[in-house]
Each structure stands twice: as structure tokens, then as C-alpha cells.
Amino acid sequence: MIKKTPPMGFNTWNTFGECFYDHTIREVADALVDRGFKDAGYEYLIIDDHWNMEHRDPVTKRMIERPGKFPNGLQPVIDYVHGKGLKMGIYSCAGVRTCGQKMGSFDYDFLDAKTFAEWGIDYLKHDFCLHPELLSGEMMYRRMGLALRHSGRDILFAACNWGNDDVWSWIRSAGAHTYRSTGDIYDNFKSFVDIFRSQLPKLGSSCPGCQNDLDMMTVGMEGAGNAATGSDFGTEGTYRIQFCVWCMFSSPLILGCDVRSVSDKYRDLLCNRELISINQDPECRPAFPIGLDYNMAFCKLLSNGEYAFLFINPDDNQHGVGFVTHDIGLCEASGYKLHLTDLLSGEELEYSDYVSIPVPPKDCRIFKGKLVK
Ligand code: GLA
């Protein structure tokens, strides 16, 4: 049974690009367990593009793993990952070739879904490169959705068509559990701010069982790996913004940093139970923008009757980020006040009509709130 809350895991792309091997995947599996990521909820280990050959087996027509990467085949690696209590994810493409020009699933959706099921795959990221332009994305994703549902195994369907063809309007009906609706993330502030701003009109398009995927996180990468763009990588403050936005927006939480070596500081942020509990709230209610600067403060209703609040300061100077409590439906005449607890510092604050939170430059603050008399 596939969980209805956003999936959590690790994907090879941001750190390794095409440079991963049998031993790399085993080391990542070990690190997910030994460094506490699995206990925090990160359960999928996903191998992205470049795991397979440019052709199919001439007789069986099945996809073939690259012998240079997996000299003993992929199966022992899958078994090793499962042996660690983790789930295994793999990558394919709706097109004839993947974005890295390896073999795609076009026309072979049913055979590939069956093959993945037989191998014990638990998650399929399905990309959108090199497909026939005359066919709609909706048709191609519907086809793989059907194939996975009839594969004989619970395989999480992670669609990845980057927001084309108004994907949010049809992807749930195609059976997907998550869907990328943005282009690729890079390890700099502008990249992930552009991503989350572009998703503001689509916040209502996530629901339990199918969430909008803001892409693999770059938190903690600090300029290393395949998603690097130079020295403009994240800081403690901007990585905090990224993780808090991904939590508030109910995005899948897919780690992109090198979990074997990421610093304890970022490991602790990525494993923060309070922040993860906002992301994993079973009702998956969409966050909504509040406040005086429309894009920079968000509220999300939680299933226990409380609220989560995120206040972002994208500027280079410290200032208040605020909202009028009326914007969450709280009027002063109700007699209630809003009681806030800072999830990172523990500070407690109380407001009646207007909230203004001092936020350090290029940083954020995240709270849980409840109404009190
Ligand atoms: C696309 C996807 C990325 C990654 C690469 C691999 O760009 O959006 O997430 O999977 O392909 O080639």
C-alpha cells in the first residue's frame, strides 16, 4: 500500500549525475540508515538517469543495466537496498530515449512496468524527454499509469513532465502519486526561489495521494555535485528557506545532497521531526499566502486543529514579515488570540490582530500556532 503523504527519499541526480556505481548505491543505502535519515522517514533510494543501456535485450526486449556500473547486475543492488529496510526507485522516460539518451519506455510501458515489478522496484520516476510531439503528455502518462497499476506490485508513480500540458489538471487521473511541475533545480537561491514562486498559483493542486513535486532538494550540497552552478550555492539561511518551503508546500522530500558526507548541521535540518511533521500532515492541506508581502508568508492548516506558519525574508537586511490575523480568518471580536511557537528556537509569541515577525536577512522562521482565549 503506497502512503498518501509526500514520499521521502534520496535521488542520485543532484550529486552524482551519471557517475554512480554498484558501490555508490550501497554506500548511500548505508548512510541513509547509519546517519538517521531512514529513521526520520527517508525511505526511497532512487537511481536516476544513466543506469541502463541505449538498447534493449534483442530477445526479451527488456531494459538492460550498464555492466560498467553494475558488473553483477542490478538485482544484487536492489536486494541490498531492500535488506537495509529501504525501498528501491528507478528512472525511465515517456520518450523513446531518456534525457541522457538511454533507452526510454515509449511503446514498452507494460513490459517495463512488469520488469520493474519483477525486480522489486518500488518507485518509478518517469521523465519526458525525446517523445513524439504529436502525442499528448496526458496519453503517455496515462499509459504508464495503467501499466504500473497492472504490474503486480505497488510502485509509486512519480511523473516528471516539468509542468507541461497543464499537468496539474490531469495527472491525478493518470494514477500518478507525485508530479514535477517545474524545470530542474540548481544549487543556488535564485533557482529554488523561482521554483517555489512559480508554484504559488498551483498550491491547491496537491492532495493526499498525489503531490506537486518541487524537485530534489539541494539543501546541504554547498556547491558540490551535479546541480552546482558555482560559488553562489546556498547558505544556512537560504537552505533553511528551501527545506521549510518544501515542507509547507507538501512537496515530496527527496534528498539531493551526498548523504554520505553532508554536514551534521544540514543532516539535522533535513531530519527535523517538527518540520517533517508539517510536510507529512495526513490531510495535505495546501499552504496559502498571507500577509502584506503576498509571496513571503504562508499558513497551512494541520489536521490536529493547529496551523503552521512560515515567514521568509529574501532581502539582505533584517525586517519584519507580517500579516493581519484576519487573513487566516481570525477576527479580534472572536476573543481568540494566536499563540505561536517557533519550531527551531522554541520562542513563544502571542498576537491578536496583527503579527509581525522579525526575520534575519535571507532566512526564514517557522512556527506552529493555535488559537487561545
Ligand atoms: C531531467 C529531469 C531531471 C533528471 C534528468 C536526467 O532533466 O528533470 O530531474 O532526471 O532529466 O537526465
CSV table of C-alpha atoms and ligand atoms in Angstrom, one decimal:
chain,number,residue,atom,x,y,z
A,1,MET,CA,0.0,0.0,0.0
A,2,ILE,CA,1.5,3.4,-1.0
A,3,LYS,CA,1.3,6.1,1.6
A,4,LYS,CA,-0.9,9.1,0.9
A,5,THR,CA,1.6,11.6,2.3
A,6,PRO,CA,4.5,13.0,0.3
A,7,PRO,CA,7.2,10.4,-0.4
A,8,MET,CA,10.6,10.9,1.2
A,9,GLY,CA,13.9,9.5,-0.1
A,10,PHE,CA,17.1,10.2,-1.9
A,11,ASN,CA,17.8,10.5,-5.7
A,12,THR,CA,21.2,10.2,-7.3
A,13,TRP,CA,20.9,13.1,-9.9
A,14,ASN,CA,21.8,16.2,-7.9
A,15,THR,CA,25.0,14.7,-6.5
A,16,PHE,CA,26.2,12.0,-8.9
A,17,GLY,CA,24.7,12.9,-12.3
A,18,GLU,CA,25.8,9.8,-14.4
A,19,CYS,CA,28.7,8.9,-12.0
A,20,PHE,CA,27.2,6.2,-9.8
A,21,TYR,CA,28.1,2.5,-9.5
A,22,ASP,CA,27.2,-0.6,-7.5
A,23,HIS,CA,29.3,0.5,-4.6
A,24,THR,CA,27.9,4.1,-4.6
A,25,ILE,CA,24.4,2.9,-4.2
A,26,ARG,CA,25.4,0.6,-1.4
A,27,GLU,CA,27.2,3.4,0.4
A,28,VAL,CA,24.2,5.7,0.0
A,29,ALA,CA,22.0,3.0,1.4
A,30,ASP,CA,24.3,2.6,4.4
A,31,ALA,CA,24.4,6.3,5.0
A,32,LEU,CA,20.7,6.7,4.9
A,33,VAL,CA,20.4,4.1,7.7
A,34,ASP,CA,23.6,4.9,9.7
A,35,ARG,CA,23.1,8.7,9.7
A,36,GLY,CA,19.5,8.7,10.8
A,37,PHE,CA,17.8,9.6,7.5
A,38,LYS,CA,15.8,6.4,7.4
A,39,ASP,CA,14.6,6.9,11.0
A,40,ALA,CA,13.4,10.4,10.0
A,41,GLY,CA,11.3,8.9,7.2
A,42,TYR,CA,13.5,8.9,4.1
A,43,GLU,CA,12.8,5.5,2.7
A,44,TYR,CA,13.2,5.5,-1.1
A,45,LEU,CA,16.6,5.2,-2.7
A,46,ILE,CA,16.1,6.3,-6.3
A,47,ILE,CA,18.6,5.7,-9.2
A,48,ASP,CA,18.1,8.4,-11.8
A,49,ASP,CA,19.1,8.6,-15.4
A,50,HIS,CA,22.1,6.6,-16.9
A,51,TRP,CA,21.6,3.3,-15.2
A,52,ASN,CA,20.6,1.5,-18.4
A,53,MET,CA,21.9,0.9,-21.9
A,54,GLU,CA,20.9,2.6,-25.2
A,55,HIS,CA,19.3,-0.5,-26.5
A,56,ARG,CA,17.0,-3.4,-25.2
A,57,ASP,CA,17.8,-7.0,-24.9
A,58,PRO,CA,17.4,-8.3,-28.5
A,59,VAL,CA,15.4,-11.3,-27.4
A,60,THR,CA,13.4,-10.4,-24.3
A,61,LYS,CA,13.2,-6.6,-25.3
A,62,ARG,CA,13.8,-5.8,-21.6
A,63,MET,CA,15.9,-2.9,-20.5
A,64,ILE,CA,19.5,-3.7,-19.6
A,65,GLU,CA,21.6,-2.2,-16.8
A,66,ARG,CA,25.0,-0.8,-17.7
A,67,PRO,CA,27.6,-3.5,-17.0
A,68,GLY,CA,30.3,-0.9,-16.3
A,69,LYS,CA,28.2,0.4,-13.4
A,70,PHE,CA,26.7,-2.9,-12.2
A,71,PRO,CA,29.1,-5.7,-13.2
A,72,ASN,CA,27.0,-8.2,-11.2
A,73,GLY,CA,23.7,-6.9,-12.5
A,74,LEU,CA,21.2,-4.5,-10.8
A,75,GLN,CA,19.4,-7.3,-8.8
A,76,PRO,CA,22.1,-7.6,-6.0
A,77,VAL,CA,22.0,-3.9,-5.5
A,78,ILE,CA,18.2,-3.8,-5.3
A,79,ASP,CA,18.4,-6.7,-2.8
A,80,TYR,CA,21.0,-4.9,-0.7
A,81,VAL,CA,18.8,-1.8,-0.6
A,82,HIS,CA,15.8,-3.8,0.5
A,83,GLY,CA,18.0,-5.6,3.0
A,84,LYS,CA,18.6,-2.3,4.7
A,85,GLY,CA,14.8,-1.8,5.1
A,86,LEU,CA,14.7,0.8,2.3
A,87,LYS,CA,12.7,0.9,-0.9
A,88,MET,CA,14.2,1.0,-4.4
A,89,GLY,CA,13.4,3.6,-7.0
A,90,ILE,CA,14.4,3.7,-10.7
A,91,TYR,CA,14.1,6.1,-13.6
A,92,SER,CA,12.6,5.8,-17.1
A,93,CYS,CA,11.1,8.2,-19.6
A,94,ALA,CA,7.9,8.5,-21.6
A,95,GLY,CA,10.0,9.1,-24.7
A,96,VAL,CA,12.0,6.7,-26.9
A,97,ARG,CA,15.1,7.8,-25.0
A,98,THR,CA,15.7,9.3,-21.6
A,99,CYS,CA,17.1,12.8,-21.2
A,100,GLY,CA,20.6,11.2,-21.1
A,101,GLN,CA,19.7,9.3,-24.3
A,102,LYS,CA,19.5,5.9,-22.7
A,103,MET,CA,16.6,3.6,-23.5
A,104,GLY,CA,13.1,5.0,-22.7
A,105,SER,CA,9.8,3.3,-22.2
A,106,PHE,CA,7.9,4.6,-25.2
A,107,ASP,CA,5.7,1.7,-26.6
A,108,TYR,CA,7.2,-0.6,-24.0
A,109,ASP,CA,5.4,0.7,-20.9
A,110,PHE,CA,3.7,-2.6,-20.0
A,111,LEU,CA,6.9,-4.7,-20.4
A,112,ASP,CA,9.0,-2.2,-18.4
A,113,ALA,CA,6.4,-1.9,-15.6
A,114,LYS,CA,6.3,-5.7,-15.4
A,115,THR,CA,10.1,-6.0,-15.5
A,116,PHE,CA,10.4,-3.3,-12.7
A,117,ALA,CA,7.8,-5.2,-10.6
A,118,GLU,CA,9.7,-8.5,-11.0
A,119,TRP,CA,13.0,-6.8,-10.0
A,120,GLY,CA,11.3,-5.5,-6.8
A,121,ILE,CA,11.2,-1.8,-7.8
A,122,ASP,CA,9.0,0.4,-5.5
A,123,TYR,CA,9.1,3.8,-7.2
A,124,LEU,CA,9.4,4.9,-10.8
A,125,LYS,CA,10.4,8.4,-11.8
A,126,HIS,CA,9.1,8.9,-15.3
A,127,ASP,CA,10.7,11.7,-17.4
A,128,PHE,CA,9.5,13.5,-20.5
A,129,CYS,CA,12.4,13.8,-23.0
A,130,LEU,CA,12.5,12.6,-26.6
A,131,HIS,CA,8.9,11.7,-27.0
A,132,PRO,CA,6.8,12.1,-30.2
A,133,GLU,CA,5.5,15.7,-30.4
A,134,LEU,CA,2.2,14.6,-31.9
A,135,LEU,CA,1.2,12.6,-28.8
A,136,SER,CA,-0.1,14.4,-25.7
A,137,GLY,CA,1.7,14.0,-22.4
A,138,GLU,CA,-1.6,13.1,-20.9
A,139,MET,CA,-1.8,10.0,-23.1
A,140,MET,CA,1.8,8.9,-22.4
A,141,TYR,CA,1.5,9.2,-18.6
A,142,ARG,CA,-1.9,7.6,-18.6
A,143,ARG,CA,-0.4,4.6,-20.4
A,144,MET,CA,2.5,4.2,-17.9
A,145,GLY,CA,0.0,4.8,-15.0
A,146,LEU,CA,-2.1,1.9,-16.3
A,147,ALA,CA,0.9,-0.3,-16.8
A,148,LEU,CA,2.1,0.2,-13.3
A,149,ARG,CA,-1.3,-0.5,-11.8
A,150,HIS,CA,-1.3,-3.8,-13.6
A,151,SER,CA,2.3,-4.7,-12.9
A,152,GLY,CA,1.5,-6.9,-9.8
A,153,ARG,CA,3.4,-4.6,-7.4
A,154,ASP,CA,2.8,-1.4,-5.6
A,155,ILE,CA,5.1,1.0,-7.5
A,156,LEU,CA,4.9,4.7,-6.7
A,157,PHE,CA,4.4,6.6,-9.9
A,158,ALA,CA,6.5,9.8,-9.9
A,159,ALA,CA,5.7,11.7,-13.1
A,160,CYS,CA,8.2,14.3,-14.3
A,161,ASN,CA,7.0,16.4,-17.2
A,162,TRP,CA,8.1,19.7,-15.8
A,163,GLY,CA,4.7,21.4,-15.8
A,164,ASN,CA,4.0,20.9,-19.5
A,165,ASP,CA,0.4,20.5,-20.9
A,166,ASP,CA,-1.3,21.8,-17.7
A,167,VAL,CA,-0.1,18.7,-15.9
A,168,TRP,CA,-1.9,19.6,-12.6
A,169,SER,CA,-5.3,19.4,-14.4
A,170,TRP,CA,-5.0,15.7,-15.5
A,171,ILE,CA,-2.1,13.9,-13.7
A,172,ARG,CA,-4.1,12.7,-10.8
A,173,SER,CA,-6.5,10.9,-13.1
A,174,ALA,CA,-3.5,9.2,-14.7
A,175,GLY,CA,-2.7,7.5,-11.4
A,176,ALA,CA,0.5,9.4,-10.5
A,177,HIS,CA,1.4,9.8,-6.9
A,178,THR,CA,3.7,12.8,-7.4
A,179,TYR,CA,4.3,15.1,-10.4
A,180,ARG,CA,7.1,17.5,-11.1
A,181,SER,CA,5.7,20.8,-12.4
A,182,THR,CA,8.9,22.8,-12.7
A,183,GLY,CA,12.1,22.6,-14.6
A,184,ASP,CA,15.3,21.3,-12.9
A,185,ILE,CA,16.6,22.8,-9.7
A,186,TYR,CA,20.2,24.1,-9.3
A,187,ASP,CA,22.1,24.7,-6.1
A,188,ASN,CA,21.6,28.5,-5.9
A,189,PHE,CA,19.0,30.7,-4.2
A,190,LYS,CA,17.5,32.1,-7.4
A,191,SER,CA,16.8,28.7,-8.8
A,192,PHE,CA,14.7,27.5,-5.9
A,193,VAL,CA,13.0,30.8,-5.2
A,194,ASP,CA,12.0,30.8,-8.9
A,195,ILE,CA,10.7,27.3,-8.5
A,196,PHE,CA,8.6,28.0,-5.4
A,197,ARG,CA,7.2,31.3,-6.7
A,198,SER,CA,6.2,29.6,-10.0
A,199,GLN,CA,4.1,27.1,-8.0
A,200,LEU,CA,2.1,29.7,-6.0
A,201,PRO,CA,-0.9,29.6,-8.3
A,202,LYS,CA,-0.8,25.7,-8.2
A,203,LEU,CA,-0.7,25.2,-4.4
A,204,GLY,CA,-4.3,23.9,-4.4
A,205,SER,CA,-3.3,21.1,-6.9
A,206,SER,CA,-1.8,18.8,-4.3
A,207,CYS,CA,-3.9,16.4,-2.3
A,208,PRO,CA,-3.4,13.2,-0.2
A,209,GLY,CA,-2.1,10.6,-2.6
A,210,CYS,CA,-0.8,13.0,-5.3
A,211,GLN,CA,1.5,15.9,-4.6
A,212,ASN,CA,3.3,18.6,-6.6
A,213,ASP,CA,7.0,17.8,-6.6
A,214,LEU,CA,9.2,20.9,-6.4
A,215,ASP,CA,12.3,18.7,-7.4
A,216,MET,CA,15.1,17.1,-5.4
A,217,MET,CA,16.4,19.4,-2.7
A,218,THR,CA,19.8,20.9,-2.9
A,219,VAL,CA,20.0,21.6,0.9
A,220,GLY,CA,23.5,20.9,2.2
A,221,MET,CA,25.1,20.5,-1.2
A,222,GLU,CA,27.3,23.6,-0.7
A,223,GLY,CA,28.4,23.8,-4.3
A,224,ALA,CA,29.4,20.1,-4.8
A,225,GLY,CA,28.0,17.7,-7.3
A,226,ASN,CA,25.9,17.7,-10.5
A,227,ALA,CA,23.5,20.5,-9.6
A,228,ALA,CA,26.2,23.1,-8.8
A,229,THR,CA,26.4,26.4,-10.6
A,230,GLY,CA,29.5,27.9,-9.0
A,231,SER,CA,30.1,29.8,-5.8
A,232,ASP,CA,26.5,31.0,-5.4
A,233,PHE,CA,25.3,27.9,-3.6
A,234,GLY,CA,23.0,28.0,-0.6
A,235,THR,CA,23.8,29.4,2.9
A,236,GLU,CA,22.5,28.2,6.2
A,237,GLY,CA,19.6,30.7,5.9
A,238,THR,CA,18.7,30.0,2.3
A,239,TYR,CA,18.9,26.2,2.7
A,240,ARG,CA,16.5,26.6,5.7
A,241,ILE,CA,14.1,28.6,3.5
A,242,GLN,CA,14.3,25.8,0.9
A,243,PHE,CA,13.5,23.0,3.4
A,244,CYS,CA,10.8,24.9,5.1
A,245,VAL,CA,9.1,25.8,1.8
A,246,TRP,CA,9.2,22.1,0.6
A,247,CYS,CA,7.6,21.1,4.0
A,248,MET,CA,4.9,23.8,3.9
A,249,PHE,CA,4.0,23.1,0.2
A,250,SER,CA,3.7,19.3,0.8
A,251,SER,CA,6.3,18.6,-1.8
A,252,PRO,CA,7.9,15.2,-1.8
A,253,LEU,CA,11.1,15.4,0.3
A,254,ILE,CA,13.8,13.9,-1.9
A,255,LEU,CA,17.3,14.5,-0.8
A,256,GLY,CA,19.8,15.5,-3.5
A,257,CYS,CA,22.9,16.1,-1.3
A,258,ASP,CA,25.5,13.5,-0.8
A,259,VAL,CA,24.1,11.8,2.3
A,260,ARG,CA,27.4,10.1,2.9
A,261,SER,CA,29.2,13.4,3.6
A,262,VAL,CA,26.6,16.2,4.2
A,263,SER,CA,27.5,18.0,7.4
A,264,ASP,CA,25.7,17.1,10.6
A,265,LYS,CA,24.2,20.7,10.6
A,266,TYR,CA,22.3,20.1,7.4
A,267,ARG,CA,21.5,16.4,8.3
A,268,ASP,CA,19.8,17.7,11.4
A,269,LEU,CA,17.8,20.3,9.5
A,270,LEU,CA,16.7,17.7,6.9
A,271,CYS,CA,15.8,15.3,9.7
A,272,ASN,CA,14.0,17.8,11.9
A,273,ARG,CA,10.9,15.9,13.1
A,274,GLU,CA,8.7,19.0,13.7
A,275,LEU,CA,9.3,20.3,10.2
A,276,ILE,CA,8.8,16.9,8.6
A,277,SER,CA,5.5,16.6,10.6
A,278,ILE,CA,4.2,19.6,8.7
A,279,ASN,CA,5.1,18.0,5.4
A,280,GLN,CA,3.7,14.7,6.4
A,281,ASP,CA,0.4,16.0,7.8
A,282,PRO,CA,-2.2,13.4,6.6
A,283,GLU,CA,-4.7,16.0,5.3
A,284,CYS,CA,-2.1,17.5,3.0
A,285,ARG,CA,-3.9,20.9,3.0
A,286,PRO,CA,-2.4,23.4,0.6
A,287,ALA,CA,-0.5,26.3,2.2
A,288,PHE,CA,-1.8,29.7,1.3
A,289,PRO,CA,0.0,33.0,1.1
A,290,ILE,CA,-0.9,35.5,3.7
A,291,GLY,CA,0.3,38.9,4.6
A,292,LEU,CA,1.5,42.1,3.5
A,293,ASP,CA,4.1,40.9,1.1
A,294,TYR,CA,1.9,38.4,-0.7
A,295,ASN,CA,4.6,35.9,-1.6
A,296,MET,CA,6.6,35.6,1.6
A,297,ALA,CA,4.4,34.4,4.4
A,298,PHE,CA,2.4,31.2,4.3
A,299,CYS,CA,-0.1,29.4,6.5
A,300,LYS,CA,-1.1,25.8,6.4
A,301,LEU,CA,-4.0,24.1,8.3
A,302,LEU,CA,-2.9,21.0,10.2
A,303,SER,CA,-5.1,18.0,10.9
A,304,ASN,CA,-4.9,18.4,14.7
A,305,GLY,CA,-6.6,21.8,14.5
A,306,GLU,CA,-3.3,23.8,14.7
A,307,TYR,CA,-1.6,25.9,12.0
A,308,ALA,CA,1.9,26.0,10.5
A,309,PHE,CA,3.3,29.4,9.6
A,310,LEU,CA,6.4,30.3,7.5
A,311,PHE,CA,7.8,33.8,7.3
A,312,ILE,CA,10.5,34.4,4.7
A,313,ASN,CA,12.9,37.3,4.4
A,314,PRO,CA,14.5,37.2,0.9
A,315,ASP,CA,16.3,40.5,1.4
A,316,ASP,CA,19.8,41.5,2.5
A,317,ASN,CA,18.6,43.4,5.6
A,318,GLN,CA,16.7,42.2,8.7
A,319,HIS,CA,13.0,43.2,8.7
A,320,GLY,CA,9.6,42.1,10.0
A,321,VAL,CA,7.4,39.8,7.9
A,322,GLY,CA,3.8,40.1,8.9
A,323,PHE,CA,0.1,39.6,8.3
A,324,VAL,CA,-3.2,40.7,9.7
A,325,THR,CA,-4.8,37.8,11.6
A,326,HIS,CA,-8.0,38.4,9.7
A,327,ASP,CA,-6.2,36.8,6.7
A,328,ILE,CA,-6.4,33.4,8.4
A,329,GLY,CA,-10.0,34.1,9.3
A,330,LEU,CA,-9.2,35.3,12.9
A,331,CYS,CA,-11.0,38.5,13.9
A,332,GLU,CA,-10.3,40.2,17.2
A,333,ALA,CA,-14.0,40.2,18.1
A,334,SER,CA,-13.8,36.3,18.4
A,335,GLY,CA,-12.0,36.8,21.7
A,336,TYR,CA,-9.2,34.4,20.5
A,337,LYS,CA,-5.5,35.1,20.2
A,338,LEU,CA,-3.0,33.4,18.1
A,339,HIS,CA,-0.3,31.6,20.1
A,340,LEU,CA,2.9,30.8,18.1
A,341,THR,CA,5.8,28.5,18.9
A,342,ASP,CA,9.0,28.9,16.9
A,343,LEU,CA,9.8,25.3,15.8
A,344,LEU,CA,13.6,26.0,15.7
A,345,SER,CA,14.2,28.3,18.7
A,346,GLY,CA,11.2,27.4,21.0
A,347,GLU,CA,10.3,31.1,21.4
A,348,GLU,CA,6.6,31.6,22.3
A,349,LEU,CA,4.7,34.6,21.0
A,350,GLU,CA,1.1,35.8,21.2
A,351,TYR,CA,-0.8,38.2,18.9
A,352,SER,CA,-4.4,39.3,18.5
A,353,ASP,CA,-4.9,41.4,15.3
A,354,TYR,CA,-1.6,41.9,13.6
A,355,VAL,CA,1.5,39.7,13.5
A,356,SER,CA,5.0,41.0,12.7
A,357,ILE,CA,7.9,38.6,13.0
A,358,PRO,CA,11.5,39.8,12.8
A,359,VAL,CA,13.3,37.6,10.3
A,360,PRO,CA,17.1,37.8,9.7
A,361,PRO,CA,18.3,38.6,6.2
A,362,LYS,CA,17.9,35.7,3.6
A,363,ASP,CA,16.4,33.5,6.2
A,364,CYS,CA,13.1,32.3,7.5
A,365,ARG,CA,11.2,31.5,10.7
A,366,ILE,CA,8.7,28.7,11.0
A,367,PHE,CA,6.1,28.3,13.7
A,368,LYS,CA,3.2,26.1,14.8
A,369,GLY,CA,0.2,28.1,16.0
A,370,LYS,CA,-3.0,27.6,17.9
A,371,LEU,CA,-5.9,29.8,19.0
A,372,VAL,CA,-6.1,30.5,22.7
A,373,LYS,CA,-8.6,32.6,24.8
B,1,GLA,C1,15.5,15.7,-16.5
B,1,GLA,C2,14.9,15.7,-15.1
B,1,GLA,C3,16.0,15.6,-14.0
B,1,GLA,C4,16.9,14.4,-14.3
B,1,GLA,C5,17.5,14.5,-15.7
B,1,GLA,C6,18.3,13.2,-16.0
B,1,GLA,O1,16.2,16.9,-16.7
B,1,GLA,O2,14.1,16.8,-14.9
B,1,GLA,O3,15.4,15.6,-12.7
B,1,GLA,O4,16.2,13.3,-14.1
B,1,GLA,O5,16.5,14.6,-16.6
B,1,GLA,O6,18.8,13.3,-17.3
